Every structure is written in structure tokens, then in C-alpha cells.
Amino acid sequence: ERGPPVNGGAADGREVLLLLALGTGIGGSIMVGDRLVVGRSGYAAELGHVPVDFADPRVCLCGASGCVEQFASARGIAELAARTPPSPESRSRLAAMGSPEPYSARAIVAAAAEADPWATSLLGHAGTMLGRALVTLCVTLDPGTVIISGGFGNAAAPWLVPHAQAELERRWPYARERPLPPLRWDIIGPHAGATGAALLAMAEQDEGHR
């Protein structure tokens, strides 16, 4: 089932809001109240590099290995597709859809929308790995809300989010005492960055006129 979409929103008081932006890679932000967490070196929200698979020998662009970005980003899902070739039936379906090899994240999402088993399996695995990252982040930060955003996140959310939610529930500690944070995705998708920049510019203009 689809999770509830959300337009965004600010955390109140000291509440933590966690956002993961799934695009070519994975970015994100951590808000505490109305303050953005930056960290001593400015790397506080490199959320795409939370390790989720300590056995994967592939080296991420960051120089480490096993990062969630290698599984649940547009680049990561395309790499997984290359490592896990489709069945002849799926290959024929992708060819009929005009999707040549190597398969892009866009092609995989489009095939999943046609209920292709290979594509839905890839996205399900990506969602599970995203869920593993969320367990680490949520246990550490205790957020009030988790938002999945970004172009790939928005497009693939119907397949990613249920598996991420299931993994989060499966690994959640103190489940009887500690409620799970709501896991949502934005409805703006690839336009979120431009929308945010416009709102920031408007806010700065208003501040300048005071």
C-alpha cells in the first residue's frame, strides 16, 4: 500500500525531522526545531553513506563501502540492475518499452509500474536497504517524522517505502514502548529543490524589507 504523502513541514520545538533526498545519490538533512544540523565539519547529513551492508566489497564514491546510496539511489539501482540481469521476459518487456541496456533507474521504475517482477524485486531490495539505514538513523535521532524526497525517491516511493517500513518494523528496538516515526514521502518530487530555493529567496527578501 502507498504510504501517506506529505508536502513537508517544519519540526516544532526540539522535535527532530529527518529528510532523505533520493536522487542520483542520496542527500538529506536533519532539523532540530527550526535549526539545521551541520556538524563540526559540515558533514552531519551525509545520510547516503550510512553503512547497510558490511559484506558488499564495492567501493562507494565516498571511498567507503556498503553505503545505502549504493542500493537506494538512482545510480545505485542502475548498478544493481547491471549486476542482476533481467529474465528474458523482463528483457522483452523493457525492450518493448523502449528501454535499452544498461537500464536506468527511470526504466526500472517504469517497468515496476507495469508489474514487472524483476523491476519490483530490485526496488524491493533497495527499499529494504533503505529501511536498514533508517533503523540506524531513527534509533540514534528519535525523529518525529521521516520524509523521503528527491526525484528517484518520489518516483520509486510506492515500491521503496513499504519495504523500508517493513524493515524498520522488523528491526525496531523497544517496540512496545517506543512508537515508530511516521515514514512519508513528499509530493513535489524533482521540483522540491527549486521550490525550496524560491521560498528561501522570498524569505530573505522579506527579511531585507524589515
mmCIF file of C-alpha atoms in Angstrom:
data_model
loop_
_atom_site.group_PDB
_atom_site.id
_atom_site.type_symbol
_atom_site.label_atom_id
_atom_site.label_comp_id
_atom_site.label_asym_id
_atom_site.label_seq_id
_atom_site.Cartn_x
_atom_site.Cartn_y
_atom_site.Cartn_z
ATOM 1 C CA GLU A 1 0.000 0.000 0.000
ATOM 2 C CA ARG A 2 1.124 3.555 -0.557
ATOM 3 C CA GLY A 3 2.307 5.468 2.461
ATOM 4 C CA PRO A 4 0.839 8.910 3.165
ATOM 5 C CA PRO A 5 2.359 11.657 1.012
ATOM 6 C CA VAL A 6 3.417 14.864 2.674
ATOM 7 C CA ASN A 7 4.241 18.350 1.465
ATOM 8 C CA GLY A 8 6.963 18.755 4.070
ATOM 9 C CA GLY A 9 6.745 20.955 7.126
ATOM 10 C CA ALA A 10 8.966 22.144 9.930
ATOM 11 C CA ALA A 11 9.615 20.427 13.183
ATOM 12 C CA ASP A 12 8.276 22.176 16.283
ATOM 13 C CA GLY A 13 10.338 22.992 19.348
ATOM 14 C CA ARG A 14 13.072 20.412 19.841
ATOM 15 C CA GLU A 15 11.474 17.760 17.654
ATOM 16 C CA VAL A 16 13.776 16.136 15.120
ATOM 17 C CA LEU A 17 12.802 15.954 11.451
ATOM 18 C CA LEU A 18 14.793 13.653 9.197
ATOM 19 C CA LEU A 19 14.783 14.009 5.410
ATOM 20 C CA LEU A 20 16.475 11.720 2.894
ATOM 21 C CA ALA A 21 16.698 13.001 -0.662
ATOM 22 C CA LEU A 22 16.979 10.077 -3.066
ATOM 23 C CA GLY A 23 18.272 11.271 -6.419
ATOM 24 C CA THR A 24 21.372 10.308 -8.392
ATOM 25 C CA GLY A 25 22.912 9.812 -4.956
ATOM 26 C CA ILE A 26 21.363 10.282 -1.517
ATOM 27 C CA GLY A 27 21.488 13.553 0.353
ATOM 28 C CA GLY A 28 19.486 14.709 3.283
ATOM 29 C CA SER A 29 19.055 16.978 6.233
ATOM 30 C CA ILE A 30 18.445 16.819 9.958
ATOM 31 C CA MET A 31 16.371 19.523 11.597
ATOM 32 C CA VAL A 32 16.094 20.057 15.338
ATOM 33 C CA GLY A 33 13.273 22.508 15.832
ATOM 34 C CA ASP A 34 13.949 25.210 13.260
ATOM 35 C CA ARG A 35 17.702 24.616 13.169
ATOM 36 C CA LEU A 36 19.597 22.616 10.571
ATOM 37 C CA VAL A 37 22.215 20.254 11.993
ATOM 38 C CA VAL A 38 25.513 20.883 10.209
ATOM 39 C CA GLY A 39 28.176 19.262 12.371
ATOM 40 C CA ARG A 40 31.747 20.260 13.105
ATOM 41 C CA SER A 41 32.974 19.643 9.545
ATOM 42 C CA GLY A 42 29.702 20.258 7.706
ATOM 43 C CA TYR A 43 29.112 16.552 7.049
ATOM 44 C CA ALA A 44 26.335 15.919 9.568
ATOM 45 C CA ALA A 45 23.714 14.992 6.975
ATOM 46 C CA GLU A 46 25.678 12.748 4.590
ATOM 47 C CA LEU A 47 22.870 10.276 5.054
ATOM 48 C CA GLY A 48 23.601 8.364 1.861
ATOM 49 C CA HIS A 49 26.750 6.998 3.445
ATOM 50 C CA VAL A 50 25.179 5.215 6.372
ATOM 51 C CA PRO A 51 26.529 1.646 6.025
ATOM 52 C CA VAL A 52 23.901 -1.040 5.475
ATOM 53 C CA ASP A 53 25.886 -3.988 4.071
ATOM 54 C CA PHE A 54 29.260 -4.779 5.627
ATOM 55 C CA ALA A 55 29.845 -7.707 3.248
ATOM 56 C CA ASP A 56 29.496 -5.762 -0.019
ATOM 57 C CA PRO A 57 33.015 -5.244 -1.419
ATOM 58 C CA ARG A 58 32.039 -2.464 -3.819
ATOM 59 C CA VAL A 59 33.648 0.885 -3.101
ATOM 60 C CA CYS A 60 31.281 3.843 -2.941
ATOM 61 C CA LEU A 61 32.142 7.217 -4.450
ATOM 62 C CA CYS A 62 32.829 8.402 -0.905
ATOM 63 C CA GLY A 63 35.642 5.847 -0.591
ATOM 64 C CA ALA A 64 33.833 3.601 1.900
ATOM 65 C CA SER A 65 31.730 0.529 1.113
ATOM 66 C CA GLY A 66 28.281 -0.788 1.906
ATOM 67 C CA CYS A 67 26.650 2.658 1.834
ATOM 68 C CA VAL A 68 22.881 2.897 1.437
ATOM 69 C CA GLU A 69 23.500 5.149 -1.581
ATOM 70 C CA GLN A 70 24.849 2.093 -3.401
ATOM 71 C CA PHE A 71 21.416 0.470 -3.134
ATOM 72 C CA ALA A 72 18.653 3.066 -2.845
ATOM 73 C CA SER A 73 19.711 5.874 -5.181
ATOM 74 C CA ALA A 74 19.162 6.177 -8.928
ATOM 75 C CA ARG A 75 22.802 5.339 -9.548
ATOM 76 C CA GLY A 76 22.691 2.503 -7.030
ATOM 77 C CA ILE A 77 19.604 0.850 -8.525
ATOM 78 C CA ALA A 78 21.128 1.063 -12.006
ATOM 79 C CA GLU A 79 24.280 -0.642 -10.702
ATOM 80 C CA LEU A 80 22.181 -3.355 -9.077
ATOM 81 C CA ALA A 81 20.334 -3.854 -12.361
ATOM 82 C CA ALA A 82 23.634 -4.382 -14.157
ATOM 83 C CA ARG A 83 24.708 -6.933 -11.533
ATOM 84 C CA THR A 84 21.358 -8.753 -11.618
ATOM 85 C CA PRO A 85 20.309 -9.135 -15.279
ATOM 86 C CA PRO A 86 16.591 -9.419 -16.013
ATOM 87 C CA SER A 87 14.855 -12.570 -17.138
ATOM 88 C CA PRO A 88 14.139 -12.944 -20.868
ATOM 89 C CA GLU A 89 10.520 -11.954 -20.210
ATOM 90 C CA SER A 90 11.541 -8.797 -18.372
ATOM 91 C CA ARG A 91 14.137 -8.016 -21.010
ATOM 92 C CA SER A 92 11.475 -8.256 -23.706
ATOM 93 C CA ARG A 93 9.148 -6.010 -21.711
ATOM 94 C CA LEU A 94 11.870 -3.385 -21.265
ATOM 95 C CA ALA A 95 12.718 -3.543 -24.961
ATOM 96 C CA ALA A 96 9.050 -3.069 -25.872
ATOM 97 C CA MET A 97 9.006 -0.015 -23.584
ATOM 98 C CA GLY A 98 11.969 1.444 -25.473
ATOM 99 C CA SER A 99 14.425 0.950 -22.591
ATOM 100 C CA PRO A 100 17.862 -0.150 -23.844
ATOM 101 C CA GLU A 101 20.655 -1.625 -21.760
ATOM 102 C CA PRO A 102 22.211 -0.603 -19.441
ATOM 103 C CA TYR A 103 18.926 0.021 -17.682
ATOM 104 C CA SER A 104 18.413 3.354 -15.955
ATOM 105 C CA ALA A 105 16.531 3.988 -12.739
ATOM 106 C CA ARG A 106 13.787 5.596 -14.805
ATOM 107 C CA ALA A 107 13.418 2.412 -16.882
ATOM 108 C CA ILE A 108 13.306 0.238 -13.773
ATOM 109 C CA VAL A 109 10.594 2.356 -12.154
ATOM 110 C CA ALA A 110 8.610 2.339 -15.399
ATOM 111 C CA ALA A 111 8.883 -1.459 -15.581
ATOM 112 C CA ALA A 112 7.774 -1.761 -11.946
ATOM 113 C CA ALA A 113 4.721 0.319 -12.814
ATOM 114 C CA GLU A 114 3.915 -2.424 -15.334
ATOM 115 C CA ALA A 115 4.225 -5.012 -12.537
ATOM 116 C CA ASP A 116 7.459 -6.443 -13.895
ATOM 117 C CA PRO A 117 8.769 -8.966 -11.303
ATOM 118 C CA TRP A 118 12.466 -8.196 -11.908
ATOM 119 C CA ALA A 119 11.999 -4.449 -11.501
ATOM 120 C CA THR A 120 9.764 -4.745 -8.442
ATOM 121 C CA SER A 121 12.259 -7.142 -6.842
ATOM 122 C CA LEU A 122 15.128 -4.684 -7.381
ATOM 123 C CA LEU A 123 13.154 -1.821 -5.894
ATOM 124 C CA GLY A 124 12.020 -4.016 -3.007
ATOM 125 C CA HIS A 125 15.630 -4.837 -2.159
ATOM 126 C CA ALA A 126 16.530 -1.157 -2.397
ATOM 127 C CA GLY A 127 13.679 -0.368 -0.013
ATOM 128 C CA THR A 128 14.891 -2.966 2.459
ATOM 129 C CA MET A 129 18.385 -1.464 2.456
ATOM 130 C CA LEU A 130 16.867 1.983 2.889
ATOM 131 C CA GLY A 131 14.995 0.591 5.883
ATOM 132 C CA ARG A 132 18.263 -0.592 7.414
ATOM 133 C CA ALA A 133 19.680 2.909 7.149
ATOM 134 C CA LEU A 134 16.521 4.317 8.692
ATOM 135 C CA VAL A 135 16.812 1.973 11.673
ATOM 136 C CA THR A 136 20.269 3.337 12.469
ATOM 137 C CA LEU A 137 19.218 6.944 11.941
ATOM 138 C CA CYS A 138 15.931 6.705 13.826
ATOM 139 C CA VAL A 139 17.335 4.833 16.807
ATOM 140 C CA THR A 140 20.050 7.492 17.067
ATOM 141 C CA LEU A 141 17.999 10.626 16.385
ATOM 142 C CA ASP A 142 14.482 9.660 17.523
ATOM 143 C CA PRO A 143 12.822 11.794 14.810
ATOM 144 C CA GLY A 144 9.211 12.878 14.915
ATOM 145 C CA THR A 145 8.892 12.414 11.158
ATOM 146 C CA VAL A 146 10.943 10.849 8.374
ATOM 147 C CA ILE A 147 10.454 12.202 4.846
ATOM 148 C CA ILE A 148 11.641 10.520 1.655
ATOM 149 C CA SER A 149 12.162 13.049 -1.126
ATOM 150 C CA GLY A 150 14.158 13.570 -4.329
ATOM 151 C CA GLY A 151 13.403 12.696 -7.923
ATOM 152 C CA PHE A 152 14.125 8.978 -7.578
ATOM 153 C CA GLY A 153 12.594 8.837 -4.113
ATOM 154 C CA ASN A 154 9.376 10.385 -5.349
ATOM 155 C CA ALA A 155 9.136 8.138 -8.423
ATOM 156 C CA ALA A 156 10.055 4.896 -6.653
ATOM 157 C CA ALA A 157 8.318 5.556 -3.315
ATOM 158 C CA PRO A 158 5.363 3.179 -3.933
ATOM 159 C CA TRP A 159 7.851 0.288 -4.038
ATOM 160 C CA LEU A 160 10.593 1.563 -1.725
ATOM 161 C CA VAL A 161 8.550 2.785 1.218
ATOM 162 C CA PRO A 162 6.601 -0.414 2.048
ATOM 163 C CA HIS A 163 9.823 -2.441 2.172
ATOM 164 C CA ALA A 164 11.623 0.262 4.154
ATOM 165 C CA GLN A 165 8.703 0.360 6.588
ATOM 166 C CA ALA A 166 8.741 -3.421 6.972
ATOM 167 C CA GLU A 167 12.479 -3.458 7.672
ATOM 168 C CA LEU A 168 12.126 -0.601 10.131
ATOM 169 C CA GLU A 169 9.399 -2.502 11.980
ATOM 170 C CA ARG A 170 11.354 -5.769 11.935
ATOM 171 C CA ARG A 171 14.493 -4.247 13.483
ATOM 172 C CA TRP A 172 12.888 -1.659 15.770
ATOM 173 C CA PRO A 173 14.087 -1.881 19.406
ATOM 174 C CA TYR A 174 11.791 -1.432 22.425
ATOM 175 C CA ALA A 175 8.856 -1.742 20.062
ATOM 176 C CA ARG A 176 6.274 -1.892 22.873
ATOM 177 C CA GLU A 177 7.467 1.316 24.494
ATOM 178 C CA ARG A 178 8.781 3.286 21.550
ATOM 179 C CA PRO A 179 6.488 4.230 18.642
ATOM 180 C CA LEU A 180 7.809 4.149 15.117
ATOM 181 C CA PRO A 181 8.226 7.557 13.481
ATOM 182 C CA PRO A 182 5.889 8.225 10.540
ATOM 183 C CA LEU A 183 7.585 7.412 7.231
ATOM 184 C CA ARG A 184 6.310 9.661 4.457
ATOM 185 C CA TRP A 185 7.304 10.947 1.066
ATOM 186 C CA ASP A 186 6.887 14.358 -0.471
ATOM 187 C CA ILE A 187 4.559 15.018 -3.397
ATOM 188 C CA ILE A 188 6.782 17.636 -5.015
ATOM 189 C CA GLY A 189 9.453 15.238 -6.233
ATOM 190 C CA PRO A 190 12.084 16.696 -8.565
ATOM 191 C CA HIS A 191 10.734 20.222 -8.075
ATOM 192 C CA ALA A 192 11.460 20.268 -4.330
ATOM 193 C CA GLY A 193 14.878 21.900 -4.694
ATOM 194 C CA ALA A 194 13.602 24.691 -6.916
ATOM 195 C CA THR A 195 10.605 25.226 -4.633
ATOM 196 C CA GLY A 196 12.840 25.442 -1.579
ATOM 197 C CA ALA A 197 15.204 27.876 -3.269
ATOM 198 C CA ALA A 198 12.287 30.113 -4.254
ATOM 199 C CA LEU A 199 10.886 30.068 -0.712
ATOM 200 C CA LEU A 200 14.325 30.876 0.710
ATOM 201 C CA ALA A 201 14.741 33.784 -1.686
ATOM 202 C CA MET A 202 11.301 35.117 -0.738
ATOM 203 C CA ALA A 203 12.119 34.821 2.955
ATOM 204 C CA GLU A 204 15.414 36.671 2.526
ATOM 205 C CA GLN A 205 13.678 39.386 0.504
ATOM 206 C CA ASP A 206 11.083 39.809 3.248
ATOM 207 C CA GLU A 207 13.816 39.991 5.855
ATOM 208 C CA GLY A 208 15.603 42.678 3.845
ATOM 209 C CA HIS A 209 12.489 44.833 3.737
ATOM 210 C CA ARG A 210 12.089 44.854 7.517
#
